[in-house]
Amino acid sequence: MISIRRKPQDEVVNRLGRVQEVARQGADRWRQGASVAAERIGPIANERVLVVRGWSAPRLRQAARYVETGLAPRVSTFLSDVAGRVEPPKRTKPGRGALMAMMGVVAAVGVVGAVATRRGAIRDMAKGSGEQAHSATSADSMTVSGADVDGQVHSPH
């Protein structure tokens, strides 16, 4: 039959105290064993660490050289290419290009008009002076500087 009565409190405290004491003794034994093992293994482990460091240092230098000379330029080129593809196209300002083209066309038309007007004035002068004064033999002998602003030709006398 199972008793539902509570066990006396002193008995529980005594059991806990005994378990704690056994745990302390076990921990002390483990600590002593671990320190003995560490004293034996420590020098061997230090030597192995030095061997591993001696083995890994040249390989790390070799990897560093590869990254500098082989990998980094490739990565740099790749990133530059990707940046070129990702960058949006540069927009030109339509007003400035169109304005410059228009100014060029207007200037060209103005020059053509001025030349055509001068040629027409020279022809008119040649016809008029050929009829009035027969001393001029052709329009080639007439110069532009002989004509006034309003197209009147003055004789040099």
mmCIF file of C-alpha atoms in Angstrom:
data_model
loop_
_atom_site.group_PDB
_atom_site.id
_atom_site.type_symbol
_atom_site.label_atom_id
_atom_site.label_comp_id
_atom_site.label_asym_id
_atom_site.label_seq_id
_atom_site.Cartn_x
_atom_site.Cartn_y
_atom_site.Cartn_z
ATOM 1 C CA MET A 1 0.000 0.000 0.000
ATOM 2 C CA ILE A 2 1.246 3.508 -0.906
ATOM 3 C CA SER A 3 1.462 6.035 1.834
ATOM 4 C CA ILE A 4 0.202 9.485 1.042
ATOM 5 C CA ARG A 5 1.728 10.961 4.122
ATOM 6 C CA ARG A 6 4.531 13.402 3.607
ATOM 7 C CA LYS A 7 7.962 12.261 4.541
ATOM 8 C CA PRO A 8 9.529 14.271 7.268
ATOM 9 C CA GLN A 9 11.407 17.336 6.049
ATOM 10 C CA ASP A 10 14.636 16.442 7.850
ATOM 11 C CA GLU A 11 15.003 13.209 5.903
ATOM 12 C CA VAL A 12 14.779 15.080 2.520
ATOM 13 C CA VAL A 13 17.359 17.646 3.616
ATOM 14 C CA ASN A 14 19.727 14.885 4.755
ATOM 15 C CA ARG A 15 19.480 13.062 1.399
ATOM 16 C CA LEU A 16 20.152 16.317 -0.511
ATOM 17 C CA GLY A 17 23.192 17.006 1.643
ATOM 18 C CA ARG A 18 24.589 13.528 0.982
ATOM 19 C CA VAL A 19 24.096 13.876 -2.801
ATOM 20 C CA GLN A 20 25.828 17.255 -2.769
ATOM 21 C CA GLU A 21 28.783 15.839 -0.837
ATOM 22 C CA VAL A 22 29.185 12.954 -3.285
ATOM 23 C CA ALA A 23 29.065 15.429 -6.205
ATOM 24 C CA ARG A 24 31.778 17.584 -4.604
ATOM 25 C CA GLN A 25 34.040 14.583 -4.121
ATOM 26 C CA GLY A 26 33.527 13.501 -7.744
ATOM 27 C CA ALA A 27 34.298 16.995 -9.019
ATOM 28 C CA ASP A 28 37.498 17.115 -6.954
ATOM 29 C CA ARG A 29 38.641 13.771 -8.358
ATOM 30 C CA TRP A 30 37.830 14.875 -11.910
ATOM 31 C CA ARG A 31 39.712 18.182 -11.441
ATOM 32 C CA GLN A 32 42.804 16.374 -10.166
ATOM 33 C CA GLY A 33 42.748 13.911 -13.049
ATOM 34 C CA ALA A 34 42.244 16.711 -15.587
ATOM 35 C CA SER A 35 45.141 18.739 -14.245
ATOM 36 C CA VAL A 36 47.442 15.695 -14.397
ATOM 37 C CA ALA A 37 46.344 15.031 -17.987
ATOM 38 C CA ALA A 38 46.814 18.705 -18.917
ATOM 39 C CA GLU A 39 50.335 18.654 -17.531
ATOM 40 C CA ARG A 40 51.169 15.637 -19.695
ATOM 41 C CA ILE A 41 49.339 16.772 -22.845
ATOM 42 C CA GLY A 42 50.161 20.521 -22.700
ATOM 43 C CA PRO A 43 53.721 20.385 -24.106
ATOM 44 C CA ILE A 44 52.703 17.925 -26.826
ATOM 45 C CA ALA A 45 49.724 20.119 -27.804
ATOM 46 C CA ASN A 46 51.926 23.248 -27.929
ATOM 47 C CA GLU A 47 54.363 21.438 -30.223
ATOM 48 C CA ARG A 48 51.546 20.291 -32.511
ATOM 49 C CA VAL A 49 50.148 23.835 -32.678
ATOM 50 C CA LEU A 50 53.566 25.127 -33.784
ATOM 51 C CA VAL A 51 53.746 22.412 -36.472
ATOM 52 C CA VAL A 52 50.305 23.330 -37.769
ATOM 53 C CA ARG A 53 51.196 27.041 -37.821
ATOM 54 C CA GLY A 54 54.399 26.262 -39.755
ATOM 55 C CA TRP A 55 52.416 24.220 -42.272
ATOM 56 C CA SER A 56 49.617 26.776 -42.743
ATOM 57 C CA ALA A 57 51.675 29.995 -43.039
ATOM 58 C CA PRO A 58 53.120 29.242 -46.539
ATOM 59 C CA ARG A 59 49.710 28.175 -47.772
ATOM 60 C CA LEU A 60 48.152 31.390 -46.525
ATOM 61 C CA ARG A 61 50.856 33.405 -48.318
ATOM 62 C CA GLN A 62 50.225 31.438 -51.508
ATOM 63 C CA ALA A 63 46.482 32.071 -51.217
ATOM 64 C CA ALA A 64 47.130 35.785 -50.670
ATOM 65 C CA ARG A 65 49.280 35.957 -53.833
ATOM 66 C CA TYR A 66 46.594 34.174 -55.824
ATOM 67 C CA VAL A 67 43.928 36.589 -54.614
ATOM 68 C CA GLU A 68 46.113 39.600 -55.488
ATOM 69 C CA THR A 69 47.278 38.450 -58.918
ATOM 70 C CA GLY A 70 44.596 36.082 -60.151
ATOM 71 C CA LEU A 71 41.297 36.504 -58.409
ATOM 72 C CA ALA A 72 41.143 40.231 -57.646
ATOM 73 C CA PRO A 73 41.610 41.397 -61.272
ATOM 74 C CA ARG A 74 38.928 38.976 -62.440
ATOM 75 C CA VAL A 75 36.518 40.074 -59.733
ATOM 76 C CA SER A 76 37.270 43.720 -60.508
ATOM 77 C CA THR A 77 36.634 43.227 -64.226
ATOM 78 C CA PHE A 78 33.451 41.300 -63.499
ATOM 79 C CA LEU A 79 32.145 44.012 -61.172
ATOM 80 C CA SER A 80 32.970 46.746 -63.700
ATOM 81 C CA ASP A 81 31.115 44.860 -66.438
ATOM 82 C CA VAL A 82 28.109 44.353 -64.200
ATOM 83 C CA ALA A 83 28.125 48.031 -63.238
ATOM 84 C CA GLY A 84 28.146 48.957 -66.928
ATOM 85 C CA ARG A 85 25.161 46.738 -67.582
ATOM 86 C CA VAL A 86 23.234 47.963 -64.559
ATOM 87 C CA GLU A 87 23.848 51.686 -65.093
ATOM 88 C CA PRO A 88 20.976 53.383 -66.914
ATOM 89 C CA PRO A 89 21.767 55.034 -70.250
ATOM 90 C CA LYS A 90 22.739 58.675 -70.010
ATOM 91 C CA ARG A 91 20.018 60.986 -71.223
ATOM 92 C CA THR A 92 21.064 63.769 -73.544
ATOM 93 C CA LYS A 93 19.433 67.130 -73.132
ATOM 94 C CA PRO A 94 17.347 67.481 -76.290
ATOM 95 C CA GLY A 95 17.026 71.258 -75.965
ATOM 96 C CA ARG A 96 20.734 71.988 -76.185
ATOM 97 C CA GLY A 97 21.477 69.696 -79.148
ATOM 98 C CA ALA A 98 18.439 70.894 -81.078
ATOM 99 C CA LEU A 99 19.253 74.522 -80.248
ATOM 100 C CA MET A 100 22.821 74.171 -81.508
ATOM 101 C CA ALA A 101 21.644 72.474 -84.706
ATOM 102 C CA MET A 102 19.061 75.188 -85.269
ATOM 103 C CA MET A 103 21.636 77.932 -84.739
ATOM 104 C CA GLY A 104 23.944 76.222 -87.242
ATOM 105 C CA VAL A 105 21.163 76.015 -89.834
ATOM 106 C CA VAL A 106 20.196 79.670 -89.298
ATOM 107 C CA ALA A 107 23.826 80.767 -89.599
ATOM 108 C CA ALA A 108 24.291 78.735 -92.791
ATOM 109 C CA VAL A 109 21.095 80.160 -94.301
ATOM 110 C CA GLY A 110 22.242 83.665 -93.358
ATOM 111 C CA VAL A 111 25.626 83.192 -95.028
ATOM 112 C CA VAL A 112 24.017 81.758 -98.156
ATOM 113 C CA GLY A 113 21.534 84.652 -98.241
ATOM 114 C CA ALA A 114 24.279 87.254 -97.815
ATOM 115 C CA VAL A 115 26.374 85.713 -100.578
ATOM 116 C CA ALA A 116 23.360 85.502 -102.893
ATOM 117 C CA THR A 117 22.423 89.122 -102.171
ATOM 118 C CA ARG A 118 25.974 90.335 -102.872
ATOM 119 C CA ARG A 119 26.163 88.384 -106.096
ATOM 120 C CA GLY A 120 22.823 89.813 -107.189
ATOM 121 C CA ALA A 121 24.018 93.343 -106.342
ATOM 122 C CA ILE A 122 27.257 92.804 -108.268
ATOM 123 C CA ARG A 123 25.325 91.555 -111.308
ATOM 124 C CA ASP A 124 22.969 94.515 -111.135
ATOM 125 C CA MET A 125 25.940 96.884 -110.879
ATOM 126 C CA ALA A 126 27.622 95.223 -113.817
ATOM 127 C CA LYS A 127 24.525 95.619 -115.969
ATOM 128 C CA GLY A 128 23.946 99.207 -114.947
ATOM 129 C CA SER A 129 27.532 100.369 -115.312
ATOM 130 C CA GLY A 130 27.936 98.516 -118.616
ATOM 131 C CA GLU A 131 25.116 100.524 -120.111
ATOM 132 C CA GLN A 132 26.148 103.861 -118.562
ATOM 133 C CA ALA A 133 29.916 103.696 -118.731
ATOM 134 C CA HIS A 134 31.465 101.490 -121.371
ATOM 135 C CA SER A 135 34.843 101.698 -119.721
ATOM 136 C CA ALA A 136 34.150 98.599 -117.604
ATOM 137 C CA THR A 137 34.383 95.530 -119.822
ATOM 138 C CA SER A 138 32.901 92.902 -117.509
ATOM 139 C CA ALA A 139 31.380 92.282 -114.063
ATOM 140 C CA ASP A 140 34.682 90.712 -112.994
ATOM 141 C CA SER A 141 36.411 94.065 -113.048
ATOM 142 C CA MET A 142 33.887 95.401 -110.539
ATOM 143 C CA THR A 143 34.663 94.895 -106.874
ATOM 144 C CA VAL A 144 32.299 94.590 -103.973
ATOM 145 C CA SER A 145 33.985 97.502 -102.253
ATOM 146 C CA GLY A 146 32.902 99.775 -105.136
ATOM 147 C CA ALA A 147 29.249 99.374 -104.168
ATOM 148 C CA ASP A 148 27.537 101.352 -101.463
ATOM 149 C CA VAL A 149 25.271 99.819 -98.790
ATOM 150 C CA ASP A 150 22.182 100.603 -100.850
ATOM 151 C CA GLY A 151 23.723 99.063 -104.011
ATOM 152 C CA GLN A 152 24.719 102.363 -105.707
ATOM 153 C CA VAL A 153 28.026 102.225 -107.577
ATOM 154 C CA HIS A 154 30.286 105.272 -107.389
ATOM 155 C CA SER A 155 32.993 105.949 -109.895
ATOM 156 C CA PRO A 156 36.513 106.241 -108.480
ATOM 157 C CA HIS A 157 37.123 109.734 -110.128
#
